[in-house]
Amino acid sequence: MEIERCSCTVVHEDVIEKVKNLMPEEERLYDVADLFKVLGDSTRIKIICALFESEMCVCDIAALLNMSQSAVSHQLRVLKAARLVKFRKEGKVVYYSLDDEHVKMIFDLGLSHIGEE
Amino acid sequence: MEIERCSCTVVHEDVIEKVKNLMPEEERLYDVADLFKVLGDSTRIKIICALFESEMCVCDIAALLNMSQSAVSHQLRVLKAARLVKFRKEGKVVYYSLDDEHVKMIFDLGLSHIGEE
DNA sequence: CTCTTATATGAATATATGTTCATATGTTCA
DNA sequence: TGAACATATGAACATATATTCATATAAGAG
């Protein structure tokens, strides 16, 4: 499905050309958006935020957030797919922890942004 | 609607209590998630990424992204609500630019995360 | 082996959200 | 004033997604 071009006449062709050349590859932009999409859910943000402090098993997270085990497990799957968390098994229990150095910084910058009232 | 607590017995009460005390207020977590939700859309990421390079009018952005003026305008509204972009009017034309120092850093950290293959 | 328990997962459902379409608003220019 | 145009916006629609429910998997205990 091809979308036709905006019909405006004030298009600044030079600016568009310049910006087009400077922007990252489209695929990378999709990947970045997907990363933020993962961070853009309150349940997942809570999980990440909890894991800043300590590794936790699924049950602990469910209890902490007052959510069902299933819901937590589904979200951990998403976080795992985004390579944001890792896990280790100890018998039946699975302990999750953060798998990234950037997330804490990203989170803190996010807090900074909303903090400046 | 109250969700009942996870029935697991291996809950590490001490860990949960500790983490609960260390976590930011719930409202702030919702706000952070909302911020990342705004960043978690490829159209909006593209707009932000374009504005890193230059201020642009709505028509320019629409032409650059090959999207309808309406769709771009709707997304600019979301970005504006999140205080990520600002605008200045010059006659009929509205020029948008970034309204935050953190976004560039957040974006770059996001790129770093997906970059480490 | 069988029961219990911790976790994972598939399907269904309800809700959120991005784009389109039609139209409104506001500005310039004749 | 009226036409042309850049932008904004509301409603509708289609799609994405988070949670629930039921159930599967896997590991330890008896």
Short mmCIF file of C-alpha atoms (C1' of nucleotides) in Angstrom, two decimals:
data_model
loop_
_atom_site.label_atom_id
_atom_site.label_comp_id
_atom_site.label_asym_id
_atom_site.label_seq_id
_atom_site.Cartn_x
_atom_site.Cartn_y
_atom_site.Cartn_z
CA MET A 1 0.00 0.00 0.00
CA GLU A 2 1.69 3.14 -1.21
CA ILE A 3 0.78 6.40 0.48
CA GLU A 4 0.82 9.41 -1.74
CA ARG A 5 3.10 12.28 -0.94
CA CYS A 6 1.93 15.31 0.97
CA SER A 7 0.71 17.91 -1.48
CA CYS A 8 1.98 20.92 0.42
CA THR A 9 3.99 23.39 -1.57
CA VAL A 10 6.17 24.77 1.18
CA VAL A 11 8.22 21.61 1.39
CA HIS A 12 11.82 22.52 2.13
CA GLU A 13 13.49 20.05 -0.19
CA ASP A 14 16.99 20.91 1.01
CA VAL A 15 16.14 20.24 4.64
CA ILE A 16 14.42 16.99 3.78
CA GLU A 17 17.36 15.80 1.72
CA LYS A 18 19.85 16.71 4.40
CA VAL A 19 17.87 15.05 7.20
CA LYS A 20 17.24 11.97 5.08
CA ASN A 21 20.96 11.47 4.66
CA LEU A 22 21.70 11.95 8.35
CA MET A 23 19.07 9.61 9.73
CA PRO A 24 20.01 6.06 10.78
CA GLU A 25 18.88 3.12 8.71
CA GLU A 26 15.17 2.52 8.89
CA GLU A 27 15.64 -0.94 10.34
CA ARG A 28 17.61 0.40 13.29
CA LEU A 29 14.86 2.90 13.96
CA TYR A 30 12.33 0.10 14.05
CA ASP A 31 14.53 -1.78 16.47
CA VAL A 32 14.91 1.23 18.76
CA ALA A 33 11.18 1.80 18.70
CA ASP A 34 10.64 -1.85 19.59
CA LEU A 35 13.00 -1.51 22.53
CA PHE A 36 11.12 1.49 23.87
CA LYS A 37 7.85 -0.27 23.23
CA VAL A 38 9.02 -2.97 25.63
CA LEU A 39 9.87 -0.31 28.20
CA GLY A 40 6.55 1.40 27.55
CA ASP A 41 4.39 -0.80 29.72
CA SER A 42 3.90 -0.18 33.41
CA THR A 43 4.07 -3.84 34.35
CA ARG A 44 7.37 -4.33 32.58
CA ILE A 45 8.76 -1.09 33.96
CA LYS A 46 7.86 -2.26 37.44
CA ILE A 47 9.58 -5.58 36.85
CA ILE A 48 12.70 -3.88 35.55
CA CYS A 49 12.65 -1.44 38.39
CA ALA A 50 12.36 -4.27 40.89
CA LEU A 51 15.26 -6.10 39.31
CA PHE A 52 17.42 -3.02 39.73
CA GLU A 53 17.44 -3.89 43.40
CA SER A 54 17.66 -7.64 43.45
CA GLU A 55 17.28 -10.77 41.41
CA MET A 56 13.86 -12.26 41.98
CA CYS A 57 11.95 -15.39 41.15
CA VAL A 58 8.70 -15.27 39.21
CA CYS A 59 6.63 -15.79 42.31
CA ASP A 60 8.36 -12.99 44.15
CA ILE A 61 7.67 -10.59 41.30
CA ALA A 62 4.05 -11.68 41.13
CA ALA A 63 3.65 -11.15 44.85
CA LEU A 64 5.44 -7.81 44.78
CA LEU A 65 3.28 -6.48 41.97
CA ASN A 66 0.14 -8.22 43.14
CA MET A 67 -0.30 -9.87 39.78
CA SER A 68 -0.93 -13.37 38.55
CA GLN A 69 2.03 -15.64 37.93
CA SER A 70 0.92 -16.04 34.36
CA ALA A 71 0.83 -12.35 33.58
CA VAL A 72 4.29 -11.90 35.04
CA SER A 73 5.65 -14.84 33.13
CA HIS A 74 4.28 -13.49 29.87
CA GLN A 75 5.94 -10.15 30.47
CA LEU A 76 9.22 -11.74 31.47
CA ARG A 77 9.13 -13.49 28.14
CA VAL A 78 8.88 -10.14 26.38
CA LEU A 79 11.72 -8.72 28.45
CA LYS A 80 13.81 -11.79 27.71
CA ALA A 81 13.17 -11.45 23.99
CA ALA A 82 14.38 -7.86 24.17
CA ARG A 83 17.51 -9.09 25.95
CA LEU A 84 16.70 -6.96 28.95
CA VAL A 85 16.62 -9.75 31.52
CA LYS A 86 18.38 -13.05 32.00
CA PHE A 87 17.57 -15.96 34.26
CA ARG A 88 19.09 -18.82 36.16
CA LYS A 89 17.31 -21.95 37.28
CA GLU A 90 17.63 -23.40 40.73
CA GLY A 91 15.49 -26.47 40.91
CA LYS A 92 11.94 -25.48 40.12
CA VAL A 93 12.61 -21.86 40.83
CA VAL A 94 13.70 -19.46 38.09
CA TYR A 95 15.51 -16.33 39.16
CA TYR A 96 15.46 -13.33 36.88
CA SER A 97 17.91 -10.47 36.80
CA LEU A 98 18.85 -7.63 34.49
CA ASP A 99 20.91 -8.38 31.44
CA ASP A 100 21.96 -4.93 30.40
CA GLU A 101 24.04 -2.00 31.55
CA HIS A 102 22.09 0.57 29.57
CA VAL A 103 18.63 0.03 30.97
CA LYS A 104 19.39 1.64 34.30
CA MET A 105 20.72 4.71 32.52
CA ILE A 106 17.78 4.84 30.15
CA PHE A 107 15.39 4.51 33.05
CA ASP A 108 17.11 7.26 35.02
CA LEU A 109 17.04 9.59 32.03
CA GLY A 110 13.36 8.84 31.67
CA LEU A 111 12.85 9.79 35.29
CA SER A 112 14.79 12.98 34.71
CA HIS A 113 12.56 13.92 31.85
CA ILE A 114 9.31 13.51 33.70
CA GLY A 115 10.88 15.01 36.80
CA GLU A 116 11.33 18.49 35.44
CA GLU A 117 7.86 19.75 36.18
CA MET B 1 -10.93 -5.30 40.75
CA GLU B 2 -8.59 -6.88 43.24
CA ILE B 3 -6.31 -9.62 42.00
CA GLU B 4 -5.54 -12.28 44.52
CA ARG B 5 -2.02 -12.89 45.58
CA CYS B 6 0.16 -15.53 44.00
CA SER B 7 -0.20 -18.73 45.95
CA CYS B 8 3.43 -19.78 45.68
CA THR B 9 5.07 -20.77 48.92
CA VAL B 10 8.66 -19.98 48.03
CA VAL B 11 8.04 -16.27 48.22
CA HIS B 12 11.09 -14.55 49.64
CA GLU B 13 9.33 -12.12 51.92
CA ASP B 14 12.51 -10.32 52.88
CA VAL B 15 13.47 -9.64 49.28
CA ILE B 16 9.98 -8.44 48.43
CA GLU B 17 9.89 -6.11 51.42
CA LYS B 18 13.29 -4.68 50.63
CA VAL B 19 12.53 -4.12 46.97
CA LYS B 20 9.14 -2.64 47.76
CA ASN B 21 10.79 -0.01 49.92
CA LEU B 22 13.40 0.86 47.34
CA MET B 23 11.11 1.22 44.35
CA PRO B 24 9.95 4.68 43.22
CA GLU B 25 6.37 5.73 43.74
CA GLU B 26 3.93 3.87 41.57
CA GLU B 27 2.79 7.07 39.88
CA ARG B 28 6.28 7.89 38.74
CA LEU B 29 6.63 4.43 37.28
CA TYR B 30 3.44 4.94 35.30
CA ASP B 31 4.78 8.25 34.05
CA VAL B 32 8.06 6.71 32.97
CA ALA B 33 6.24 3.91 31.21
CA ASP B 34 4.09 6.49 29.45
CA LEU B 35 7.19 8.33 28.29
CA PHE B 36 8.69 5.18 26.83
CA LYS B 37 5.35 4.31 25.29
CA VAL B 38 5.56 7.56 23.37
CA LEU B 39 9.05 6.62 22.21
CA GLY B 40 7.89 3.12 21.38
CA ASP B 41 6.35 3.87 18.01
CA SER B 42 8.36 3.85 14.82
CA THR B 43 6.65 6.90 13.37
CA ARG B 44 7.33 8.96 16.45
CA ILE B 45 10.91 7.71 16.69
CA LYS B 46 11.44 8.74 13.09
CA ILE B 47 10.04 12.19 13.78
CA ILE B 48 12.24 12.62 16.82
CA CYS B 49 15.23 11.34 14.94
CA ALA B 50 14.57 13.81 12.12
CA LEU B 51 14.27 16.67 14.57
CA PHE B 52 17.69 15.81 15.96
CA GLU B 53 19.04 17.22 12.73
CA SER B 54 16.83 20.19 12.05
CA GLU B 55 13.58 21.85 12.91
CA MET B 56 10.94 20.95 10.36
CA CYS B 57 7.42 21.93 9.43
CA VAL B 58 4.61 19.38 9.42
CA CYS B 59 4.67 19.14 5.66
CA ASP B 60 8.40 18.47 5.59
CA ILE B 61 8.05 15.67 8.09
CA ALA B 62 5.16 14.18 6.13
CA ALA B 63 7.18 14.31 2.94
CA LEU B 64 10.29 12.92 4.60
CA LEU B 65 8.44 9.97 6.10
CA ASN B 66 6.11 9.54 3.15
CA MET B 67 3.10 9.80 5.39
CA SER B 68 -0.12 11.76 5.37
CA GLN B 69 -0.17 15.21 6.95
CA SER B 70 -2.91 14.07 9.28
CA ALA B 71 -1.03 11.09 10.61
CA VAL B 72 2.03 13.23 11.28
CA SER B 73 -0.03 15.89 12.98
CA HIS B 74 -1.64 13.33 15.24
CA GLN B 75 1.74 12.00 16.30
CA LEU B 76 3.16 15.46 16.82
CA ARG B 77 0.30 16.03 19.20
CA VAL B 78 1.35 13.00 21.21
CA LEU B 79 4.96 14.15 21.23
CA LYS B 80 3.86 17.60 22.30
CA ALA B 81 1.78 16.17 25.14
CA ALA B 82 4.85 14.29 26.35
CA ARG B 83 6.80 17.56 26.22
CA LEU B 84 9.23 16.07 23.76
CA VAL B 85 8.73 18.63 20.99
CA LYS B 86 7.92 22.30 20.86
CA PHE B 87 6.78 24.46 17.98
CA ARG B 88 6.86 27.95 16.61
CA LYS B 89 4.40 29.40 14.13
CA GLU B 90 5.46 31.40 11.13
CA GLY B 91 2.35 32.40 9.27
CA LYS B 92 0.52 29.28 8.25
CA VAL B 93 3.56 27.11 8.74
CA VAL B 94 4.31 25.44 12.06
CA TYR B 95 7.88 24.45 12.74
CA TYR B 96 8.56 21.70 15.22
CA SER B 97 11.76 21.09 17.12
CA LEU B 98 12.92 19.06 20.11
CA ASP B 99 12.05 20.28 23.56
CA ASP B 100 14.31 18.16 25.68
CA GLU B 101 17.95 17.51 26.38
CA HIS B 102 17.41 13.96 27.56
CA VAL B 103 15.80 12.47 24.50
CA LYS B 104 18.96 12.43 22.46
CA MET B 105 20.75 10.60 25.25
CA ILE B 106 17.89 8.18 25.73
CA PHE B 107 17.80 7.51 22.01
CA ASP B 108 21.55 6.93 21.83
CA LEU B 109 21.43 4.54 24.77
CA GLY B 110 18.65 2.69 23.00
CA LEU B 111 20.82 2.40 19.93
CA SER B 112 23.67 1.13 22.07
CA HIS B 113 21.47 -1.59 23.50
CA ILE B 114 20.30 -2.93 20.18
CA GLY B 115 23.76 -2.43 18.74
CA GLU B 116 25.48 -5.06 20.80
CA GLU B 117 24.63 -8.05 18.66
"C1'" DC C 1 5.99 -43.64 40.14
"C1'" DT C 2 2.84 -40.15 41.77
"C1'" DC C 3 1.75 -35.80 43.87
"C1'" DT C 4 2.81 -31.18 44.50
"C1'" DT C 5 4.63 -27.00 43.00
"C1'" DA C 6 7.09 -23.31 40.07
"C1'" DT C 7 7.05 -21.77 35.66
"C1'" DA C 8 5.74 -21.52 30.68
"C1'" DT C 9 2.53 -21.16 27.03
"C1'" DG C 10 -1.54 -21.10 23.78
"C1'" DA C 11 -6.08 -19.28 22.97
"C1'" DA C 12 -9.49 -15.99 23.92
"C1'" DT C 13 -10.93 -11.53 25.21
"C1'" DA C 14 -10.88 -6.81 26.23
"C1'" DT C 15 -8.64 -2.67 25.64
"C1'" DA C 16 -5.36 0.54 23.62
"C1'" DT C 17 -3.63 2.77 19.72
"C1'" DG C 18 -2.16 4.30 14.85
"C1'" DT C 19 -3.95 5.65 10.49
"C1'" DT C 20 -7.48 7.29 7.46
"C1'" DC C 21 -11.19 10.20 6.11
"C1'" DA C 22 -13.75 14.18 6.46
"C1'" DT C 23 -13.79 18.48 8.13
"C1'" DA C 24 -12.58 22.49 11.10
"C1'" DT C 25 -9.39 26.24 12.21
"C1'" DG C 26 -6.47 29.90 11.21
"C1'" DT C 27 -3.42 32.54 8.14
"C1'" DT C 28 -2.00 34.73 3.73
"C1'" DC C 29 -2.95 36.95 -0.38
"C1'" DA C 30 -5.67 38.90 -4.09
"C1'" DT D 1 -14.43 39.36 1.65
"C1'" DG D 2 -13.23 35.10 -0.36
"C1'" DA D 3 -10.05 31.65 -2.19
"C1'" DA D 4 -6.07 28.85 -1.22
"C1'" DC D 5 -3.40 26.47 1.83
"C1'" DA D 6 -0.94 24.61 6.27
"C1'" DT D 7 -2.28 22.47 10.18
"C1'" DA D 8 -5.41 20.44 13.70
"C1'" DT D 9 -8.93 17.39 15.16
"C1'" DG D 10 -12.93 14.09 15.79
"C1'" DA D 11 -14.83 9.69 14.52
"C1'" DA D 12 -14.29 5.27 12.61
"C1'" DC D 13 -11.75 1.28 11.71
"C1'" DA D 14 -8.17 -1.97 11.87
"C1'" DT D 15 -4.53 -3.79 14.35
"C1'" DA D 16 -1.66 -4.59 18.37
"C1'" DT D 17 -1.22 -6.02 22.94
"C1'" DA D 18 -1.90 -7.13 28.10
"C1'" DT D 19 -4.31 -10.10 31.03
"C1'" DT D 20 -6.95 -14.19 32.07
"C1'" DC D 21 -7.99 -18.98 31.91
"C1'" DA D 22 -6.82 -23.50 31.12
"C1'" DT D 23 -3.28 -26.44 30.61
"C1'" DA D 24 1.48 -28.09 29.69
"C1'" DT D 25 6.19 -28.72 31.27
"C1'" DA D 26 9.63 -29.70 34.51
"C1'" DA D 27 11.64 -30.56 38.95
"C1'" DG D 28 11.61 -32.02 43.83
"C1'" DA D 29 9.33 -34.73 47.64
"C1'" DG D 30 7.26 -38.73 49.53
#
